[in-house]
Every structure is written in C-alpha cells, then in structure tokens.
Coordinates of C-alpha atoms in Angstrom, one line a residue:
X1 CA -36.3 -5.9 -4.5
X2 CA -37.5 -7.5 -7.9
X3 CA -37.1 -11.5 -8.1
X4 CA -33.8 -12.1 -9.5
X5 CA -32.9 -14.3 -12.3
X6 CA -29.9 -15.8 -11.0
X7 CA -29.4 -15.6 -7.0
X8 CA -25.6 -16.9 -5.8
X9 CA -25.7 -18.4 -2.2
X10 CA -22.6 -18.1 -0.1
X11 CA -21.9 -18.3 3.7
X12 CA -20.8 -14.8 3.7
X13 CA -22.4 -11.6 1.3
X14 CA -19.7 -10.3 -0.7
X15 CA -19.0 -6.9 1.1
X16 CA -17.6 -6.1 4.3
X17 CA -19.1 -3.2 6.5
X18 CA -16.1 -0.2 7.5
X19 CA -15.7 2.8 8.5
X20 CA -16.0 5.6 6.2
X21 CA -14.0 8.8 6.4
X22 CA -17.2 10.5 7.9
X23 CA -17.5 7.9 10.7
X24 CA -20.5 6.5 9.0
X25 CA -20.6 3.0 7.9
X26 CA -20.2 2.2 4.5
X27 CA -19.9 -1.1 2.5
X28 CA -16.9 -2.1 0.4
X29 CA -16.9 -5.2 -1.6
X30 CA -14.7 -7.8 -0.2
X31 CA -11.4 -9.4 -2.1
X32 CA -11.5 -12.9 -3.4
X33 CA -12.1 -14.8 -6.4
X34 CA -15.4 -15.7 -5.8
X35 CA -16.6 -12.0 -5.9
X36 CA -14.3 -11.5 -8.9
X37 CA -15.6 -14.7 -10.9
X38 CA -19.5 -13.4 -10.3
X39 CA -19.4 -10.0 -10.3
X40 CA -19.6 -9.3 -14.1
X41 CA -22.7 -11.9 -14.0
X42 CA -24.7 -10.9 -11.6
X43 CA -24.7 -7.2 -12.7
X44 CA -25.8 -8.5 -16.6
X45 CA -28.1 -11.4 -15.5
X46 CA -30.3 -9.9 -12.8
X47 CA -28.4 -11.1 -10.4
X48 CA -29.1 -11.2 -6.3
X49 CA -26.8 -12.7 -3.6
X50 CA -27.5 -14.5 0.0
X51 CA -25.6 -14.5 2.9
X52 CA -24.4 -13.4 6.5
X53 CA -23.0 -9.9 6.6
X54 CA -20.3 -11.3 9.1
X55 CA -21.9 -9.8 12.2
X56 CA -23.9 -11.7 14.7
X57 CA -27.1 -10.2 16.1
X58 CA -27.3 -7.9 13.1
X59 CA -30.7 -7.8 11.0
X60 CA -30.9 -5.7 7.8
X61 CA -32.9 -5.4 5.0
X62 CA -31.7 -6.3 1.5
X63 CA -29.5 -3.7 -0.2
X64 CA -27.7 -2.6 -3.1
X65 CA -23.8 -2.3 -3.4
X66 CA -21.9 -1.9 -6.2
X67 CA -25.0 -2.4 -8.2
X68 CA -25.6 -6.1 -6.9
X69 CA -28.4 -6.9 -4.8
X70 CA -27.7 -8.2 -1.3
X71 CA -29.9 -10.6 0.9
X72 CA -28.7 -10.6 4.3
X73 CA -29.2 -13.8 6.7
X74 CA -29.6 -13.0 10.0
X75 CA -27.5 -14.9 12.8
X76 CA -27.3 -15.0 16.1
X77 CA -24.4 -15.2 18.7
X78 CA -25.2 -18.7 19.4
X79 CA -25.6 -19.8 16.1
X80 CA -22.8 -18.5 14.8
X81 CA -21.0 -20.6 17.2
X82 CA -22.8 -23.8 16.7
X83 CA -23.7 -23.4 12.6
X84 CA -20.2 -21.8 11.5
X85 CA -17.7 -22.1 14.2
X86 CA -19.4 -25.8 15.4
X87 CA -20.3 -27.8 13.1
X88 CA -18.8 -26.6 9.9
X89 CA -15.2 -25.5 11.0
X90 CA -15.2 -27.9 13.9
X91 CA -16.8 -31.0 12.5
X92 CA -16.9 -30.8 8.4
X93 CA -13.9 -28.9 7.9
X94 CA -11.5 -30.9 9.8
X95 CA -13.5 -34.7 8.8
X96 CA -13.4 -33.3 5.1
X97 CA -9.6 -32.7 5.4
X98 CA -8.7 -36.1 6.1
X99 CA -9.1 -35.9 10.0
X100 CA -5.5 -34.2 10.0
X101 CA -7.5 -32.8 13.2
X102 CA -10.1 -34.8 15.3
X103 CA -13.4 -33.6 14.3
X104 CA -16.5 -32.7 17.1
X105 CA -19.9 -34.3 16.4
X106 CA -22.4 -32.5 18.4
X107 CA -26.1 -32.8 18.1
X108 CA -26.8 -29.6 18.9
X109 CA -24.4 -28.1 16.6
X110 CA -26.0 -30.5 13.5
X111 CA -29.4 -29.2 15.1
X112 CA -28.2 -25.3 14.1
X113 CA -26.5 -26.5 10.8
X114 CA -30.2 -27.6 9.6
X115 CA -32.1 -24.4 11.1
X116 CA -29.4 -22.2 9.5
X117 CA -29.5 -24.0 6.3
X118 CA -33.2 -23.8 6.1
X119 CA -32.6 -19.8 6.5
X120 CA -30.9 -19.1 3.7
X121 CA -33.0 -21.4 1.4
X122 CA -35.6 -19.6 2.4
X123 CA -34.5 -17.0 1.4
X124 CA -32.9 -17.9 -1.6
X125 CA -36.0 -19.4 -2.4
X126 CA -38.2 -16.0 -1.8
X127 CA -35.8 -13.9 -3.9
X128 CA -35.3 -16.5 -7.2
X129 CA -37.7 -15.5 -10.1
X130 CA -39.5 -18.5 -11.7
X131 CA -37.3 -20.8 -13.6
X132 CA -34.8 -18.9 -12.1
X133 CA -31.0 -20.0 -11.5
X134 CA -29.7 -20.4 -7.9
X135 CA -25.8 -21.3 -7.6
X136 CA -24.8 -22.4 -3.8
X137 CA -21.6 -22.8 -2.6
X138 CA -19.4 -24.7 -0.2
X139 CA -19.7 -27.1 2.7
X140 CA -21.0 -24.6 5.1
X141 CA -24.4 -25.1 3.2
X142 CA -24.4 -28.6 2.0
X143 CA -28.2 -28.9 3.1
X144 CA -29.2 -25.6 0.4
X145 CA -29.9 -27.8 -2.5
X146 CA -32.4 -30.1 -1.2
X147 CA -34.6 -27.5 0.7
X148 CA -34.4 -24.8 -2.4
X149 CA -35.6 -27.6 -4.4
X150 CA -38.5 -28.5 -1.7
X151 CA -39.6 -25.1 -1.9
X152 CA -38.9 -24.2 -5.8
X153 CA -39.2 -27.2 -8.2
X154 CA -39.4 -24.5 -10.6
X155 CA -35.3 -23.7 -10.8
X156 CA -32.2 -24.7 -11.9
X157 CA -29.7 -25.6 -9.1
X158 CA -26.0 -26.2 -8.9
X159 CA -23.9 -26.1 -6.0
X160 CA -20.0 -25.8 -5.5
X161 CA -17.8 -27.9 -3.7
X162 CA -14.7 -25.6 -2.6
X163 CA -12.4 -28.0 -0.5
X164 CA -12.0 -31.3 -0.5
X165 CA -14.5 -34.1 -0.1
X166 CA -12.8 -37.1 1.8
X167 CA -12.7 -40.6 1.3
X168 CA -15.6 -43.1 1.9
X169 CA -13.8 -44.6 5.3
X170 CA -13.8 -41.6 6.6
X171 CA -17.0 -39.4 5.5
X172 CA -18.9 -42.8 6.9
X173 CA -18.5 -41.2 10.2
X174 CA -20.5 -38.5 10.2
X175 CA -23.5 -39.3 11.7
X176 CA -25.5 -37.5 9.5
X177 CA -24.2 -38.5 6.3
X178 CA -26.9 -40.1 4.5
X179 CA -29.0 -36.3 5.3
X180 CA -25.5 -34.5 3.9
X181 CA -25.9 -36.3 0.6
X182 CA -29.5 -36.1 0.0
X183 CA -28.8 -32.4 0.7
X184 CA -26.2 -31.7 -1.9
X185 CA -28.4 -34.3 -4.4
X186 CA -30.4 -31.4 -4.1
X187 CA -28.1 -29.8 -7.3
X188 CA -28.8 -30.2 -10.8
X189 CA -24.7 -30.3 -11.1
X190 CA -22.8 -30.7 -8.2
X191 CA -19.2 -29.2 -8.8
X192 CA -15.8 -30.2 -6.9
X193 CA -12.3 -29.1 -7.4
X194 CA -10.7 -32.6 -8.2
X195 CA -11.8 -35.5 -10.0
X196 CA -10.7 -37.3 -6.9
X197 CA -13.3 -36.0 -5.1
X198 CA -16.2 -36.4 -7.3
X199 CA -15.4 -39.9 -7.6
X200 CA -15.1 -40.1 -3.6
X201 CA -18.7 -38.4 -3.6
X202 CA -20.5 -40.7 -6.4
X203 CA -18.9 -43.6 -4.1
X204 CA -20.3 -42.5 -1.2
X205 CA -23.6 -41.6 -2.9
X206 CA -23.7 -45.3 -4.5
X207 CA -23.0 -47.3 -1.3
X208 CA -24.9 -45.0 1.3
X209 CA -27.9 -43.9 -0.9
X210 CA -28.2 -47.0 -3.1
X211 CA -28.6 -44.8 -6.2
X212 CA -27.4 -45.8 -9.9
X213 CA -24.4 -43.6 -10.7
X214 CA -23.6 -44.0 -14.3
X215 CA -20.3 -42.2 -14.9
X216 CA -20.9 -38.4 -13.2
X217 CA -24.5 -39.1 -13.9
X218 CA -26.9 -39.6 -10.8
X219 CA -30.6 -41.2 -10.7
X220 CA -32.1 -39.4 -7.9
X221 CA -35.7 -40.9 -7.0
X222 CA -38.2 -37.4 -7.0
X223 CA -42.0 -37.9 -6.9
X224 CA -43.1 -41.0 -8.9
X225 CA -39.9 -40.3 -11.1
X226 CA -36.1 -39.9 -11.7
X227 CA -33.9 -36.6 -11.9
X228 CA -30.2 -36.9 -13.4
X229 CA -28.2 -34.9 -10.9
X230 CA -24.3 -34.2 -12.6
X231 CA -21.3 -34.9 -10.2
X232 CA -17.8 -33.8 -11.7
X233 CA -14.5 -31.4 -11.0
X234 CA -14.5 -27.7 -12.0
X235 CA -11.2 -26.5 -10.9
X236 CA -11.8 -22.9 -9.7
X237 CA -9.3 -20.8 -10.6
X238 CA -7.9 -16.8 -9.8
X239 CA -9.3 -13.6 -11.5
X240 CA -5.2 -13.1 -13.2
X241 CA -5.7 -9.4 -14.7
X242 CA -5.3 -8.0 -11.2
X243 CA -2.3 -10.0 -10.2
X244 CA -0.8 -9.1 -13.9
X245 CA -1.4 -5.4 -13.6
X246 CA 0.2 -5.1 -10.1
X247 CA 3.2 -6.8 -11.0
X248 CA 3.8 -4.8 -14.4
X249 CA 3.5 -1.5 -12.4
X250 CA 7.0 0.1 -11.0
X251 CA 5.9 1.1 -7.3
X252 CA 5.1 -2.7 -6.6
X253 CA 8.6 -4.0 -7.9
X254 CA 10.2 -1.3 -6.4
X255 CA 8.3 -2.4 -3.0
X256 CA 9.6 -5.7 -4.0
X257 CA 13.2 -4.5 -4.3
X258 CA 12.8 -3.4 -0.9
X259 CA 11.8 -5.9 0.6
X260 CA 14.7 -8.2 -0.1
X261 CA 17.2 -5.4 1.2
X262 CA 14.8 -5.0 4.3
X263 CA 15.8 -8.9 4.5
X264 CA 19.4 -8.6 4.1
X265 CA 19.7 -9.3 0.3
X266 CA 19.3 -12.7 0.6
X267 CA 20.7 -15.4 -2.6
X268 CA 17.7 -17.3 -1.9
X269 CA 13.9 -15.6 -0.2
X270 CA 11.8 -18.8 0.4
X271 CA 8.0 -17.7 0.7
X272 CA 5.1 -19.2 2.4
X273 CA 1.5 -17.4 2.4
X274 CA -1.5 -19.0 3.8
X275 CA -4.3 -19.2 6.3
X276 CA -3.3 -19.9 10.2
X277 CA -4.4 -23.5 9.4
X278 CA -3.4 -27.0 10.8
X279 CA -4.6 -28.5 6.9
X280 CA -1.8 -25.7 5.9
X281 CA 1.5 -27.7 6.2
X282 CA 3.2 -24.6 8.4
X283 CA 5.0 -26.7 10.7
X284 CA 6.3 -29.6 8.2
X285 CA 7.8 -26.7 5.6
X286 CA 8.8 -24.7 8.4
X287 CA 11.1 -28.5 10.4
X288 CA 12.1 -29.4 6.9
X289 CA 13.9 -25.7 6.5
X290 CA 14.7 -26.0 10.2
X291 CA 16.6 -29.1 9.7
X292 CA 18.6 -27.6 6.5
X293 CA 20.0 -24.8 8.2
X294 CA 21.1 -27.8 11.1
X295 CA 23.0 -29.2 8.6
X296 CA 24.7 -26.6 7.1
X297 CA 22.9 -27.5 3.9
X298 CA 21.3 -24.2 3.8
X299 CA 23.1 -20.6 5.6
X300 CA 21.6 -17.9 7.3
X301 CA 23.1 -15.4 5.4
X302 CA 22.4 -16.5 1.9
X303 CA 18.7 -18.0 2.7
X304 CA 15.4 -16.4 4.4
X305 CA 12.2 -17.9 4.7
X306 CA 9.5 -15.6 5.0
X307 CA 6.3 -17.2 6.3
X308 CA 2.9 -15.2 6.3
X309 CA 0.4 -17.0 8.7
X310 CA -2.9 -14.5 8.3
X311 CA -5.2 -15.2 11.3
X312 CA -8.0 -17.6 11.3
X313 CA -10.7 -19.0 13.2
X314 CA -9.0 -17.6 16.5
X315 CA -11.8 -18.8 19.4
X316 CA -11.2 -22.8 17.8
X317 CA -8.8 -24.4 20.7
X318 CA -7.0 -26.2 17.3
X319 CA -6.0 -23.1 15.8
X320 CA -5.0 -21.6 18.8
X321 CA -2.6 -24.4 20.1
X322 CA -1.4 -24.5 16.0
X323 CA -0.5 -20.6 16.5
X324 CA 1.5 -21.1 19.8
X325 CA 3.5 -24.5 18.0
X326 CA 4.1 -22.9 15.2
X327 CA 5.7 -19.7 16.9
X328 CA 7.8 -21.9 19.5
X329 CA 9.2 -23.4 16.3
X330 CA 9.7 -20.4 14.4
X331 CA 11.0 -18.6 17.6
X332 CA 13.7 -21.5 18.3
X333 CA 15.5 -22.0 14.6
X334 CA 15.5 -18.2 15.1
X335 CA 17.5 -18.4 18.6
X336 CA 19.5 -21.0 17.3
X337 CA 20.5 -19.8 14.2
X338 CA 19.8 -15.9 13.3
X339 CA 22.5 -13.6 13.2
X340 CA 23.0 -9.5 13.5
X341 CA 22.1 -9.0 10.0
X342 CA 20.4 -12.2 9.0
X343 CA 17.3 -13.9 10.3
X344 CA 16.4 -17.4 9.6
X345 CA 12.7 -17.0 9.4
X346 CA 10.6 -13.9 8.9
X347 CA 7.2 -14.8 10.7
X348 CA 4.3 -12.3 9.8
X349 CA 0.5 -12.8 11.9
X350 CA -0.9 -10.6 9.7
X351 CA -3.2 -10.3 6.4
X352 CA -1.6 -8.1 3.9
X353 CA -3.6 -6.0 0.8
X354 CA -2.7 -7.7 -2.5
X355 CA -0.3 -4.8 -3.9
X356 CA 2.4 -6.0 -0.7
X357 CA 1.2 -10.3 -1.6
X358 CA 2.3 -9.3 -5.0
X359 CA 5.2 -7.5 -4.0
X360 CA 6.1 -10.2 -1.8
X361 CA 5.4 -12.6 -4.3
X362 CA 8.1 -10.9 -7.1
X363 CA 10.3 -10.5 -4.3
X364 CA 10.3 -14.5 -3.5
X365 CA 13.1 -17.0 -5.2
X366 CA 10.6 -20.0 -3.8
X367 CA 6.9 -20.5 -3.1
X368 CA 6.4 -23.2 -1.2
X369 CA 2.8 -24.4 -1.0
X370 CA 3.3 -28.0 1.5
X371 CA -0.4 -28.3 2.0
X372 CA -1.6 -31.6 3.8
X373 CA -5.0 -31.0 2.1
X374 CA -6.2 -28.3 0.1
X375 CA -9.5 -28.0 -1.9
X376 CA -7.3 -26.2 -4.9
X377 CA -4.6 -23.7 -3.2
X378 CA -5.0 -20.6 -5.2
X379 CA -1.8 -19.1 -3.4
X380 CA 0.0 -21.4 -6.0
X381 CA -1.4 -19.7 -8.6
X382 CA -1.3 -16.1 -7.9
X383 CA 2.8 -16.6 -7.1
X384 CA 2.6 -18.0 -10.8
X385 CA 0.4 -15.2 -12.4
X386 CA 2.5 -12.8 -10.6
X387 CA 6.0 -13.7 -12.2
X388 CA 5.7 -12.0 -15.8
X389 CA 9.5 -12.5 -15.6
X390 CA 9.3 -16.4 -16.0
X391 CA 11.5 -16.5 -13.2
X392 CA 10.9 -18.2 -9.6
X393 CA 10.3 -21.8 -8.3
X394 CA 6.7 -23.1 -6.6
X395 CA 7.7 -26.3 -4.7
X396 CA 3.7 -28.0 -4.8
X397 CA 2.1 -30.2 -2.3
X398 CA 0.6 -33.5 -4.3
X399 CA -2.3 -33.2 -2.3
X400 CA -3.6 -29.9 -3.8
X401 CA -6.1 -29.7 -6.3
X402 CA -3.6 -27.0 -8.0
X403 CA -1.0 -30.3 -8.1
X404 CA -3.7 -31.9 -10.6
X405 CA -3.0 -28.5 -13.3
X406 CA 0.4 -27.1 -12.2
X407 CA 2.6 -30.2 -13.6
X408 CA 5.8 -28.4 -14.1
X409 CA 6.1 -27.5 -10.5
X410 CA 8.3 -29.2 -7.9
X411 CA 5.8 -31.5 -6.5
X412 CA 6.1 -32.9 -2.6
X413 CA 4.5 -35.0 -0.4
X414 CA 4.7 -32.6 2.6
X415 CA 4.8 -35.6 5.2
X416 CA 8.0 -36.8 4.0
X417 CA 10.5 -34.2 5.8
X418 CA 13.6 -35.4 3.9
X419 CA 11.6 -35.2 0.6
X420 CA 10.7 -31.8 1.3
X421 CA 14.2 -31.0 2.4
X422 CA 15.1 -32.4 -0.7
X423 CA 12.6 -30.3 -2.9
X424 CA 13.8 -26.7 -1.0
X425 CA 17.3 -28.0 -2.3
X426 CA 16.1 -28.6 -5.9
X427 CA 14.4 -25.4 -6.1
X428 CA 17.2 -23.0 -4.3
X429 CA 20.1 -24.6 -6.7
X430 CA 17.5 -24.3 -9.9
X431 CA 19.7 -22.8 -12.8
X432 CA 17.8 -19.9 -14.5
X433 CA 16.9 -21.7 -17.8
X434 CA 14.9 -24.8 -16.1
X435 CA 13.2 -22.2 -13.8
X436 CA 12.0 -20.0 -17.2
X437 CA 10.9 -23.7 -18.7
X438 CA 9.5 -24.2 -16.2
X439 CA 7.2 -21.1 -15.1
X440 CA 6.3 -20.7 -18.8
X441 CA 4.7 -24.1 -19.1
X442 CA 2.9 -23.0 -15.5
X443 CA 1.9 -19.8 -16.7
X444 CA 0.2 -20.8 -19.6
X445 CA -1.8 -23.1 -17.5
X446 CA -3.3 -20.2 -15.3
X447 CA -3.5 -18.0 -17.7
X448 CA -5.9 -20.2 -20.2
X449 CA -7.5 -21.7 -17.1
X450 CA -8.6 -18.5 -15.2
X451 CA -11.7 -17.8 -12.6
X452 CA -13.7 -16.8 -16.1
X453 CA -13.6 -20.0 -17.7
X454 CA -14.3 -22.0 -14.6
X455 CA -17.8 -20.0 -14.0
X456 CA -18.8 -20.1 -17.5
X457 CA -17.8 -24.2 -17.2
X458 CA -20.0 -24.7 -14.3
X459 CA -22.7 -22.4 -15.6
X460 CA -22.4 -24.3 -19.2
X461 CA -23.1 -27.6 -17.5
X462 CA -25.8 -26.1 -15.6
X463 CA -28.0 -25.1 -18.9
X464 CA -27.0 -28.6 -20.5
X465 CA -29.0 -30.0 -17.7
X466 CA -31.7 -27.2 -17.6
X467 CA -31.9 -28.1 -21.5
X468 CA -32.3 -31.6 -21.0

C-alpha cells in the first residue's frame, strides 16, 4: 500500500464482513454518515482509513474496498472488553453524558485504552505520507492525537468530537484527565458538536493544564516553543440525497401507507427511533405517553406510539437492565390499555434498513427525540429530510446538539414529565398550516447544513492552521 495523503482514524473500518451468495466472505461498506461524509474524499485525495474490522482475534492485512484503502487494527478478546466495552462505553461514555449512569474507573481498563490507542497511531502514523493529513475521530481514541504527533511532527492533525463533552465538575473525575487532554491537544483543530462543549473543553484545558486559551485558540507548550491548537463546534450533519430519494420514490410511500393500516389507521402515529440507550430518553417519552393515555388525554384508538429500540452494547449490565425496564413498561400500558384492534405502543428490538426508517419516518405524525444527552441526534434530522411534504411534528430534547440548529421544532426538557406530556399534546393537536411553517423553516436548515459542508468546514479550518 502507497503512503496515503490523507488517512481517517475511526474505532471501527468502514465496511462490515458478510456473507456472499457463494458462502465466501465479502466486504460491504457499512451505512452511516461518517462513511457518506468521507467517502467522495478519500477516493480523490489518496485517501487510507484505520480501524478494527469489528471482530476480535482477527488479523488481516490492509485491503481495498470500494476503492478506499483499509488498515485493519488488530484486537483481541480481552481488549475488546477492556479498550471498547471497559473503559470507553463503561467509563467515558457514561461520565461524558452527564453521569445519567454511574461510570467504572478501572486501571486496567485505562491500561488497554493507552496500549490500544498507541495501536492505531501506530499505524496511522506508518501509513500517512509526509506532510500528510490524518483526521481522528471520537472518544474511543482521545489519546490518537498526541502519539501521531510523537511519532509524525511532520502532519496536519484534527480530531472529532462526536458526543458530548461534559462539564468541568464532572470530567474532574476521571482520574486520568490531565493525560485525556494532553491527548486530544494533540490536534491542530479539535472539533465538537456544540459550542457548549468546546467551551466546557477550553475550561477544562485552562484550569487542569494551565494553558492560555484565547477565544478557541490554545498555546500548547512543544519543544522550546508554542503550537496554537483550534477548539470550536462543527455540527455534523446527515448525507440528505439518500433520505430525499427514498422518500420521493412510490414503493417507500406505499410501504408507508401500509404501515399505518398495519397500525389500525391511527389519527395520530407517534414515532421514536434510537439506540437501546439509557442517554436515549426511552423510558421518560415512553411514562409521559403512558400517563396521557391514563388520563384520557390521549385514546388508544386514535393514537400509536411506535418505539424502535435497535440493540446495543448487549454484554453492559446497564443496557441490559435498561432493555428489561423499558419492556416491563411498554408491556404494562400495553395490558392496561390496548384493545382488539388498537395497541398503545408498538415496541420493535430490531435495526431496520433505511428504505423501512424512511418509510416509517413518512408514515409518522410525530418524532419525538426526548434525549437526556445527545452529542447531535441525527435521527432528528433524517425525520426532517425525509418529509418533502412539509408535513409532520419533531418534538426536540434541549439537550441535543440538533436543539442548537432545529429552532422551529417543539423543544422539551425530557426530565420534566408534564412538560413532555404537554409537548405530545402540542404536537398531536398541531393544525396543518403551523406544522408546514414550521418543517419548512427546519428543512431549510438540514438541507443547507448537510454532512458535505460540515467535512469541508472542519477540513477548511484544518488548512487555515496547516497555512499558518
């Protein structure tokens, strides 16, 4: 493999290995925006990406697919339970969102997060050509930064922040903090969803690191001298052409048709979609709706809620005891108030392909999006890509990065159960002329701001401060 000009480093390559119709294994490139935002890029700029194939045990040598080159990062059982489902779903994820869980501090899961880290700069490091590029991404890698630099002084860095960063208060109790921020310092420009949580970051950098942070500017002591590392929001965003294509085309409305006489014909179809995640707001949206249909405020025949939990992290005890509360609750409203032909809620445990999310988004009256804590929430926006009929309702969490863009939606502050009760309400009685005001103004939004312009923002930055 030749050195590559610009090398993207992500916990996970951007392929998944399946089955082809032969038996023989085959690899198809995985969905998300990520992939869609840097795909285009990496074919036209030389481009190579880093990461763990999603296998433990598994060693391969790089590869091609789809005309990108793949670096694979070996690791093992026990790493993958110490690195990934340790210390960065276990200790950074929950500490990052607010400590809506208790996070785990374990020495020997920091120990792996190091060794691991060291891995893929390594080889991000081996692959990079000279004055090269190298764009890492999210907390599973927060140490990247630093060690590329270490070992190539010679590139440009950035790195990506993709959920939130918390608070001062509470990111002083890692114990490894002041390492953490020296890692990500690391960056020429560091990148986070919110302005919120740049500012939480320069904070932390100013009273744990002593540093002088001038605006988003950093002075980071190097050798006898003093690099000026960027810290500032670059709200990610959705590839929208895909969403926009699927809903124009008639087998996916006629899918969506379908599903709302599979549901009885509903007035209303309330929507959730999201991760199997306590950070998620499940159970709140799902006692708020509870709680209507109690009081009569809301009936079973003329209102479903259809809630997709897609499975996640299933060997973390959290997630596991979130899955049994949230189907007790589901099962129970359901018992108390379904009927022959009507059911309250419609629980799905499943991932879906995007034609039946898009279907079930034109299908859907209401999105509701109650997130406790959410790096962005790009659920909000595909529901308002989707609706080329400027028709439908997203009831928003304020504490969602999408709440900073998405103004005209009905925002909430999912802890607030009568609040919440109160937005379902606003959004089921919405008249049809406030709804297309509305979803117009939101449209415009996603549509101007898609995944396109927030890589060639970051990127942007990043040659300002290659130029400098």
């Amino acid at each position: 493999m030749t050195a590559a000009d610009f090398v993207v480093v992500a916990n996970r390559l951007p392929v998944d290995r399946v089955e082809g119709p032969d038996g023989e294994e085959i690899w198809r490139t995985s969905p998300g925006g990520l992939v869609a935002a840097l795909e285009p890029m990496m074919r036209t700029a030389n481009g190579a990406w880093v990461g763990w194939p999603g296998q433990a045990d598994v060693e391969l040598a790089p590869f091609e697919a789809d005309g990108i080159d793949l670096v694979p990062v070996a690791l093992s059982a026990q790493e993958v339970a110490e690195y990934y489902e340790g210390f960065a779903n276990d200790t950074i994820w929950p500490l990052y969102h607010d400590v809506i869980a208790p996070p785990q501090y374990h020495r020997e899961w920091w120990e792996a997060y190091v060794t691991v880290n060291r891995r893929f700069a390594e080889a991000a490091a081996a692959v990079v050509a000279e004055e090269g590029t190298v764009w890492v991404h999210d907390y599973q890698l927060q140490l990247v930064p630093q060690m590329v630099r270490e070992l190539r002084p010679d590139v440009t860095i950035g790195y990506f922040h993709h959920i939130p960063f918390p608070a001062h208060g509470l990111y002083a109790q890692l114990p490894w903090r002041d390492q953490v921020l020296r890692g990500l310092l690391g960056a020429d420009v560091i990148g986070f969803q919110r302005a919120q949580d740049a500012t939480y970051f320069l904070t932390a950098v100013r009273r744990r690191l002593r540093y002088e942070v001038k605006g988003p500017n950093i002075a980071v002591p190097e050798g006898d001298g003093v690099r000026t590392a960027l810290a500032r929001a670059f709200p990610i965003s959705i590839d929208t052409t895909p969403y926009l294509e699927l809903a124009a085309r008639e087998d996916v409305r006629a899918r969506a048709a379908e599903i709302r006489a599979s549901l009885g014909n509903p007035k209303r179809i309330l929507l959730g979609v999201d991760r199997l995640d306590y950070t998620k707001g499940i159970r709140h949206r799902i006692k708020a709706y509870g709680e209507l249909l109690a009081e009569g405020r809301l009936k079973v025949e003329d209102v479903t809620l259809v809630q997709v939990a897609s499975p996640s992290r299933e060997r973390v005890d959290a997630y596991v005891h979130l899955r049994d509360e949230i189907e007790l609750a589901v099962s129970r409203i359901n018992g108390d108030t379904d009927t022959m032909g009507h059911s309250a809620i419609r629980y799905l445990h499943q991932g879906y392909p995007r034609e039946e999310m898009v279907a079930l988004y034109l299908a859907a009256d209401v999105m509701l999006v109650t997130a406790l804590r959410d790096g962005m929430n790009l659920v909000a926006k595909e529901y308002v890509a989707t609706r080329v009929d400027d028709r439908g309702v997203l009831v928003l969490s304020e504490f969602t990065g999408a709440a900073d863009e998405l103004r005209q939606a009905v925002r909430v502050n999912p802890h607030d159960i009568e609040g919440l009760k109160d937005a379902i309400m606003t959004a089921v009685e919405m008249p049809p002329a406030e709804q297309g005001r509305r979803m117009r103004s939101l449209r415009r939004r996603v549509l101007d701001n898609d995944v396109d312009a927030w890589s060639s923002s970051f990127l942007a930055a990043l040659a300002e401060v290659r130029a400098r």
